[in-house]
């Protein structure tokens, strides 16, 4: 037989013999004391921490609900926001010419002075020009700072001089 098993059986036999040597009243007192010890240990290790945690959570609950409502309101606000405009890039003359060509426009003259493009158009479609200016403002944040237009006898045809400014 194993030594540990012999020791365990020996301890059990001694405890059983001691238990048998006790009177009925002493056995009941020991059982009551053991049950009381189990109840106290359960109270301090399980029930009391749970009660304290519950009280703490109940105190934090109104604040957490307010934060939750605030987050929902912010989420609704974000949903209602328009899509972010692309980050503006610094435009070169070539990029502006390419953009004009894509829109079917050809400027007679383009100069860049202090971050402003000065453009001259001769006999250009007014509707095409205004469509391009709206697109340039929306997509590239170019704004018209000066505009001079002279109408032709023909419908929808103008001579135009424009100044477009890039965002700072």
PDB file of C-alpha atoms in Angstrom:
ATOM      1  CA  UNK A   1       0.000   0.000   0.000  1.00  0.00           C
ATOM      2  CA  UNK A   2       1.081   3.501  -0.699  1.00  0.00           C
ATOM      3  CA  UNK A   3       2.418   5.595   2.192  1.00  0.00           C
ATOM      4  CA  UNK A   4       0.099   8.555   1.480  1.00  0.00           C
ATOM      5  CA  UNK A   5      -2.899   6.217   1.355  1.00  0.00           C
ATOM      6  CA  UNK A   6      -1.911   4.632   4.693  1.00  0.00           C
ATOM      7  CA  UNK A   7      -1.546   8.067   6.312  1.00  0.00           C
ATOM      8  CA  UNK A   8      -4.933   9.147   4.955  1.00  0.00           C
ATOM      9  CA  UNK A   9      -6.658   6.012   6.207  1.00  0.00           C
ATOM     10  CA  UNK A  10      -4.934   6.420   9.580  1.00  0.00           C
ATOM     11  CA  UNK A  11      -6.175  10.011   9.878  1.00  0.00           C
ATOM     12  CA  UNK A  12      -9.712   8.935   8.925  1.00  0.00           C
ATOM     13  CA  UNK A  13      -9.692   6.179  11.509  1.00  0.00           C
ATOM     14  CA  UNK A  14      -8.530   8.581  14.193  1.00  0.00           C
ATOM     15  CA  UNK A  15     -11.212  11.129  13.295  1.00  0.00           C
ATOM     16  CA  UNK A  16     -13.917   8.414  13.265  1.00  0.00           C
ATOM     17  CA  UNK A  17     -12.732   7.157  16.627  1.00  0.00           C
ATOM     18  CA  UNK A  18     -12.719  10.689  18.055  1.00  0.00           C
ATOM     19  CA  UNK A  19     -16.198  11.315  16.641  1.00  0.00           C
ATOM     20  CA  UNK A  20     -17.515   8.116  18.200  1.00  0.00           C
ATOM     21  CA  UNK A  21     -16.013   9.176  21.511  1.00  0.00           C
ATOM     22  CA  UNK A  22     -18.084  12.377  21.568  1.00  0.00           C
ATOM     23  CA  UNK A  23     -21.471  12.645  23.212  1.00  0.00           C
ATOM     24  CA  UNK A  24     -24.550  13.433  21.158  1.00  0.00           C
ATOM     25  CA  UNK A  25     -24.621  17.017  22.446  1.00  0.00           C
ATOM     26  CA  UNK A  26     -20.943  17.582  21.461  1.00  0.00           C
ATOM     27  CA  UNK A  27     -21.584  16.145  17.973  1.00  0.00           C
ATOM     28  CA  UNK A  28     -24.526  18.525  17.470  1.00  0.00           C
ATOM     29  CA  UNK A  29     -22.445  21.505  18.645  1.00  0.00           C
ATOM     30  CA  UNK A  30     -19.628  20.587  16.228  1.00  0.00           C
ATOM     31  CA  UNK A  31     -22.098  20.157  13.349  1.00  0.00           C
ATOM     32  CA  UNK A  32     -23.735  23.492  14.181  1.00  0.00           C
ATOM     33  CA  UNK A  33     -20.309  25.170  14.374  1.00  0.00           C
ATOM     34  CA  UNK A  34     -19.258  23.615  11.039  1.00  0.00           C
ATOM     35  CA  UNK A  35     -22.510  24.692   9.375  1.00  0.00           C
ATOM     36  CA  UNK A  36     -22.078  28.194  10.822  1.00  0.00           C
ATOM     37  CA  UNK A  37     -18.530  28.300   9.453  1.00  0.00           C
ATOM     38  CA  UNK A  38     -19.730  27.228   5.977  1.00  0.00           C
ATOM     39  CA  UNK A  39     -22.485  29.884   6.062  1.00  0.00           C
ATOM     40  CA  UNK A  40     -20.015  32.607   7.144  1.00  0.00           C
ATOM     41  CA  UNK A  41     -17.518  31.637   4.457  1.00  0.00           C
ATOM     42  CA  UNK A  42     -20.274  31.667   1.808  1.00  0.00           C
ATOM     43  CA  UNK A  43     -21.420  35.058   3.064  1.00  0.00           C
ATOM     44  CA  UNK A  44     -17.972  36.689   2.953  1.00  0.00           C
ATOM     45  CA  UNK A  45     -16.750  35.046  -0.268  1.00  0.00           C
ATOM     46  CA  UNK A  46     -19.946  34.902  -2.359  1.00  0.00           C
ATOM     47  CA  UNK A  47     -22.961  36.820  -1.091  1.00  0.00           C
ATOM     48  CA  UNK A  48     -21.391  39.985   0.375  1.00  0.00           C
ATOM     49  CA  UNK A  49     -19.232  40.760  -2.719  1.00  0.00           C
ATOM     50  CA  UNK A  50     -22.266  40.191  -4.948  1.00  0.00           C
ATOM     51  CA  UNK A  51     -24.391  42.590  -2.855  1.00  0.00           C
ATOM     52  CA  UNK A  52     -21.650  45.261  -2.878  1.00  0.00           C
ATOM     53  CA  UNK A  53     -21.188  44.911  -6.636  1.00  0.00           C
ATOM     54  CA  UNK A  54     -24.939  45.199  -7.185  1.00  0.00           C
ATOM     55  CA  UNK A  55     -25.127  48.399  -5.098  1.00  0.00           C
ATOM     56  CA  UNK A  56     -22.168  49.867  -6.971  1.00  0.00           C
ATOM     57  CA  UNK A  57     -23.751  49.047 -10.339  1.00  0.00           C
ATOM     58  CA  UNK A  58     -27.084  50.515  -9.246  1.00  0.00           C
ATOM     59  CA  UNK A  59     -25.284  53.764  -8.339  1.00  0.00           C
ATOM     60  CA  UNK A  60     -23.527  53.848 -11.723  1.00  0.00           C
ATOM     61  CA  UNK A  61     -26.590  52.881 -13.752  1.00  0.00           C
ATOM     62  CA  UNK A  62     -28.122  56.390 -14.149  1.00  0.00           C
ATOM     63  CA  UNK A  63     -24.783  57.785 -15.350  1.00  0.00           C
ATOM     64  CA  UNK A  64     -24.307  54.872 -17.752  1.00  0.00           C
ATOM     65  CA  UNK A  65     -27.826  55.332 -19.123  1.00  0.00           C
ATOM     66  CA  UNK A  66     -27.148  59.037 -19.692  1.00  0.00           C
ATOM     67  CA  UNK A  67     -23.904  58.192 -21.495  1.00  0.00           C
ATOM     68  CA  UNK A  68     -25.731  55.615 -23.588  1.00  0.00           C
ATOM     69  CA  UNK A  69     -28.389  58.157 -24.564  1.00  0.00           C
ATOM     70  CA  UNK A  70     -25.688  60.671 -25.425  1.00  0.00           C
ATOM     71  CA  UNK A  71     -23.889  58.103 -27.604  1.00  0.00           C
ATOM     72  CA  UNK A  72     -27.150  57.260 -29.394  1.00  0.00           C
ATOM     73  CA  UNK A  73     -27.780  60.959 -30.045  1.00  0.00           C
ATOM     74  CA  UNK A  74     -24.243  61.382 -31.394  1.00  0.00           C
ATOM     75  CA  UNK A  75     -24.673  58.319 -33.604  1.00  0.00           C
ATOM     76  CA  UNK A  76     -27.913  59.767 -35.000  1.00  0.00           C
ATOM     77  CA  UNK A  77     -26.123  63.058 -35.625  1.00  0.00           C
ATOM     78  CA  UNK A  78     -23.309  61.266 -37.462  1.00  0.00           C
ATOM     79  CA  UNK A  79     -25.814  59.408 -39.621  1.00  0.00           C
ATOM     80  CA  UNK A  80     -27.392  62.739 -40.570  1.00  0.00           C
ATOM     81  CA  UNK A  81     -24.105  64.376 -41.552  1.00  0.00           C
ATOM     82  CA  UNK A  82     -23.264  64.661 -45.236  1.00  0.00           C
ATOM     83  CA  UNK A  83     -20.404  62.581 -46.575  1.00  0.00           C
ATOM     84  CA  UNK A  84     -17.019  64.111 -45.927  1.00  0.00           C
ATOM     85  CA  UNK A  85     -15.557  66.049 -48.795  1.00  0.00           C
ATOM     86  CA  UNK A  86     -12.291  64.698 -50.105  1.00  0.00           C
ATOM     87  CA  UNK A  87      -9.159  66.319 -48.760  1.00  0.00           C
ATOM     88  CA  UNK A  88      -8.229  69.246 -50.946  1.00  0.00           C
ATOM     89  CA  UNK A  89      -5.079  68.884 -52.946  1.00  0.00           C
ATOM     90  CA  UNK A  90      -2.860  71.653 -54.192  1.00  0.00           C
ATOM     91  CA  UNK A  91      -3.655  72.039 -57.845  1.00  0.00           C
ATOM     92  CA  UNK A  92      -1.176  72.622 -60.618  1.00  0.00           C
ATOM     93  CA  UNK A  93      -1.876  74.252 -63.914  1.00  0.00           C
ATOM     94  CA  UNK A  94      -1.701  70.871 -65.659  1.00  0.00           C
ATOM     95  CA  UNK A  95      -4.227  69.349 -63.265  1.00  0.00           C
ATOM     96  CA  UNK A  96      -6.603  72.256 -63.869  1.00  0.00           C
ATOM     97  CA  UNK A  97      -6.226  71.944 -67.656  1.00  0.00           C
ATOM     98  CA  UNK A  98      -6.883  68.202 -67.434  1.00  0.00           C
ATOM     99  CA  UNK A  99      -9.968  68.830 -65.319  1.00  0.00           C
ATOM    100  CA  UNK A 100     -11.248  71.424 -67.795  1.00  0.00           C
ATOM    101  CA  UNK A 101     -10.692  69.060 -70.732  1.00  0.00           C
ATOM    102  CA  UNK A 102     -12.618  66.290 -68.940  1.00  0.00           C
ATOM    103  CA  UNK A 103     -15.552  68.697 -68.682  1.00  0.00           C
ATOM    104  CA  UNK A 104     -15.287  69.695 -72.343  1.00  0.00           C
ATOM    105  CA  UNK A 105     -13.794  73.155 -71.726  1.00  0.00           C
ATOM    106  CA  UNK A 106     -10.646  74.776 -73.101  1.00  0.00           C
ATOM    107  CA  UNK A 107      -9.288  77.933 -71.504  1.00  0.00           C
ATOM    108  CA  UNK A 108      -7.508  80.435 -73.707  1.00  0.00           C
ATOM    109  CA  UNK A 109      -5.282  81.511 -70.878  1.00  0.00           C
ATOM    110  CA  UNK A 110      -4.462  80.082 -67.433  1.00  0.00           C
ATOM    111  CA  UNK A 111      -2.197  81.831 -64.960  1.00  0.00           C
ATOM    112  CA  UNK A 112      -1.425  80.966 -61.353  1.00  0.00           C
ATOM    113  CA  UNK A 113      -0.724  83.900 -59.045  1.00  0.00           C
ATOM    114  CA  UNK A 114      -0.633  83.598 -55.230  1.00  0.00           C
ATOM    115  CA  UNK A 115      -2.727  80.432 -55.136  1.00  0.00           C
ATOM    116  CA  UNK A 116      -5.352  81.891 -57.535  1.00  0.00           C
ATOM    117  CA  UNK A 117      -5.965  80.626 -61.025  1.00  0.00           C
ATOM    118  CA  UNK A 118      -6.977  83.264 -63.550  1.00  0.00           C
ATOM    119  CA  UNK A 119      -8.776  81.765 -66.520  1.00  0.00           C
ATOM    120  CA  UNK A 120     -10.017  83.305 -69.759  1.00  0.00           C
ATOM    121  CA  UNK A 121     -12.599  81.648 -71.979  1.00  0.00           C
ATOM    122  CA  UNK A 122     -13.867  82.771 -75.360  1.00  0.00           C
ATOM    123  CA  UNK A 123     -17.173  81.620 -76.848  1.00  0.00           C
ATOM    124  CA  UNK A 124     -17.809  78.872 -74.291  1.00  0.00           C
ATOM    125  CA  UNK A 125     -21.094  77.244 -73.236  1.00  0.00           C
ATOM    126  CA  UNK A 126     -22.430  79.022 -70.156  1.00  0.00           C
ATOM    127  CA  UNK A 127     -24.166  75.879 -68.814  1.00  0.00           C
ATOM    128  CA  UNK A 128     -21.034  73.755 -69.279  1.00  0.00           C
ATOM    129  CA  UNK A 129     -18.948  76.416 -67.511  1.00  0.00           C
ATOM    130  CA  UNK A 130     -21.319  76.686 -64.534  1.00  0.00           C
ATOM    131  CA  UNK A 131     -21.540  72.878 -64.274  1.00  0.00           C
ATOM    132  CA  UNK A 132     -17.736  72.728 -64.180  1.00  0.00           C
ATOM    133  CA  UNK A 133     -17.545  75.458 -61.514  1.00  0.00           C
ATOM    134  CA  UNK A 134     -20.003  73.561 -59.319  1.00  0.00           C
ATOM    135  CA  UNK A 135     -18.015  70.362 -59.777  1.00  0.00           C
ATOM    136  CA  UNK A 136     -14.714  72.145 -59.019  1.00  0.00           C
ATOM    137  CA  UNK A 137     -16.196  73.628 -55.857  1.00  0.00           C
ATOM    138  CA  UNK A 138     -17.747  70.372 -54.687  1.00  0.00           C
ATOM    139  CA  UNK A 139     -14.890  67.997 -55.542  1.00  0.00           C
ATOM    140  CA  UNK A 140     -11.780  70.163 -55.339  1.00  0.00           C
ATOM    141  CA  UNK A 141     -12.864  73.017 -53.043  1.00  0.00           C
ATOM    142  CA  UNK A 142     -11.966  75.616 -55.678  1.00  0.00           C
ATOM    143  CA  UNK A 143     -13.990  78.788 -55.133  1.00  0.00           C
ATOM    144  CA  UNK A 144     -14.761  81.556 -57.587  1.00  0.00           C
ATOM    145  CA  UNK A 145     -13.389  84.851 -56.236  1.00  0.00           C
ATOM    146  CA  UNK A 146     -13.994  86.962 -59.345  1.00  0.00           C
ATOM    147  CA  UNK A 147     -16.088  86.396 -62.444  1.00  0.00           C
ATOM    148  CA  UNK A 148     -16.745  88.551 -65.511  1.00  0.00           C
ATOM    149  CA  UNK A 149     -18.980  87.179 -68.237  1.00  0.00           C
ATOM    150  CA  UNK A 150     -20.130  88.709 -71.470  1.00  0.00           C
ATOM    151  CA  UNK A 151     -23.055  87.113 -73.315  1.00  0.00           C
ATOM    152  CA  UNK A 152     -22.995  86.403 -77.065  1.00  0.00           C
ATOM    153  CA  UNK A 153     -25.888  86.807 -79.450  1.00  0.00           C
ATOM    154  CA  UNK A 154     -26.169  83.047 -79.616  1.00  0.00           C
ATOM    155  CA  UNK A 155     -27.995  81.251 -76.827  1.00  0.00           C
ATOM    156  CA  UNK A 156     -25.864  79.774 -73.995  1.00  0.00           C
ATOM    157  CA  UNK A 157     -22.557  81.241 -75.265  1.00  0.00           C
ATOM    158  CA  UNK A 158     -20.319  83.609 -73.243  1.00  0.00           C
ATOM    159  CA  UNK A 159     -16.843  85.061 -72.941  1.00  0.00           C
ATOM    160  CA  UNK A 160     -15.649  84.641 -69.354  1.00  0.00           C
ATOM    161  CA  UNK A 161     -12.789  85.701 -67.109  1.00  0.00           C
ATOM    162  CA  UNK A 162     -12.597  83.858 -63.797  1.00  0.00           C
ATOM    163  CA  UNK A 163     -10.432  83.747 -60.712  1.00  0.00           C
ATOM    164  CA  UNK A 164     -10.459  80.435 -58.827  1.00  0.00           C
ATOM    165  CA  UNK A 165      -8.876  80.144 -55.398  1.00  0.00           C
ATOM    166  CA  UNK A 166      -7.581  77.002 -53.776  1.00  0.00           C
ATOM    167  CA  UNK A 167      -8.264  76.391 -50.109  1.00  0.00           C
ATOM    168  CA  UNK A 168      -5.522  77.518 -47.770  1.00  0.00           C
TER     169      UNK A 168
END
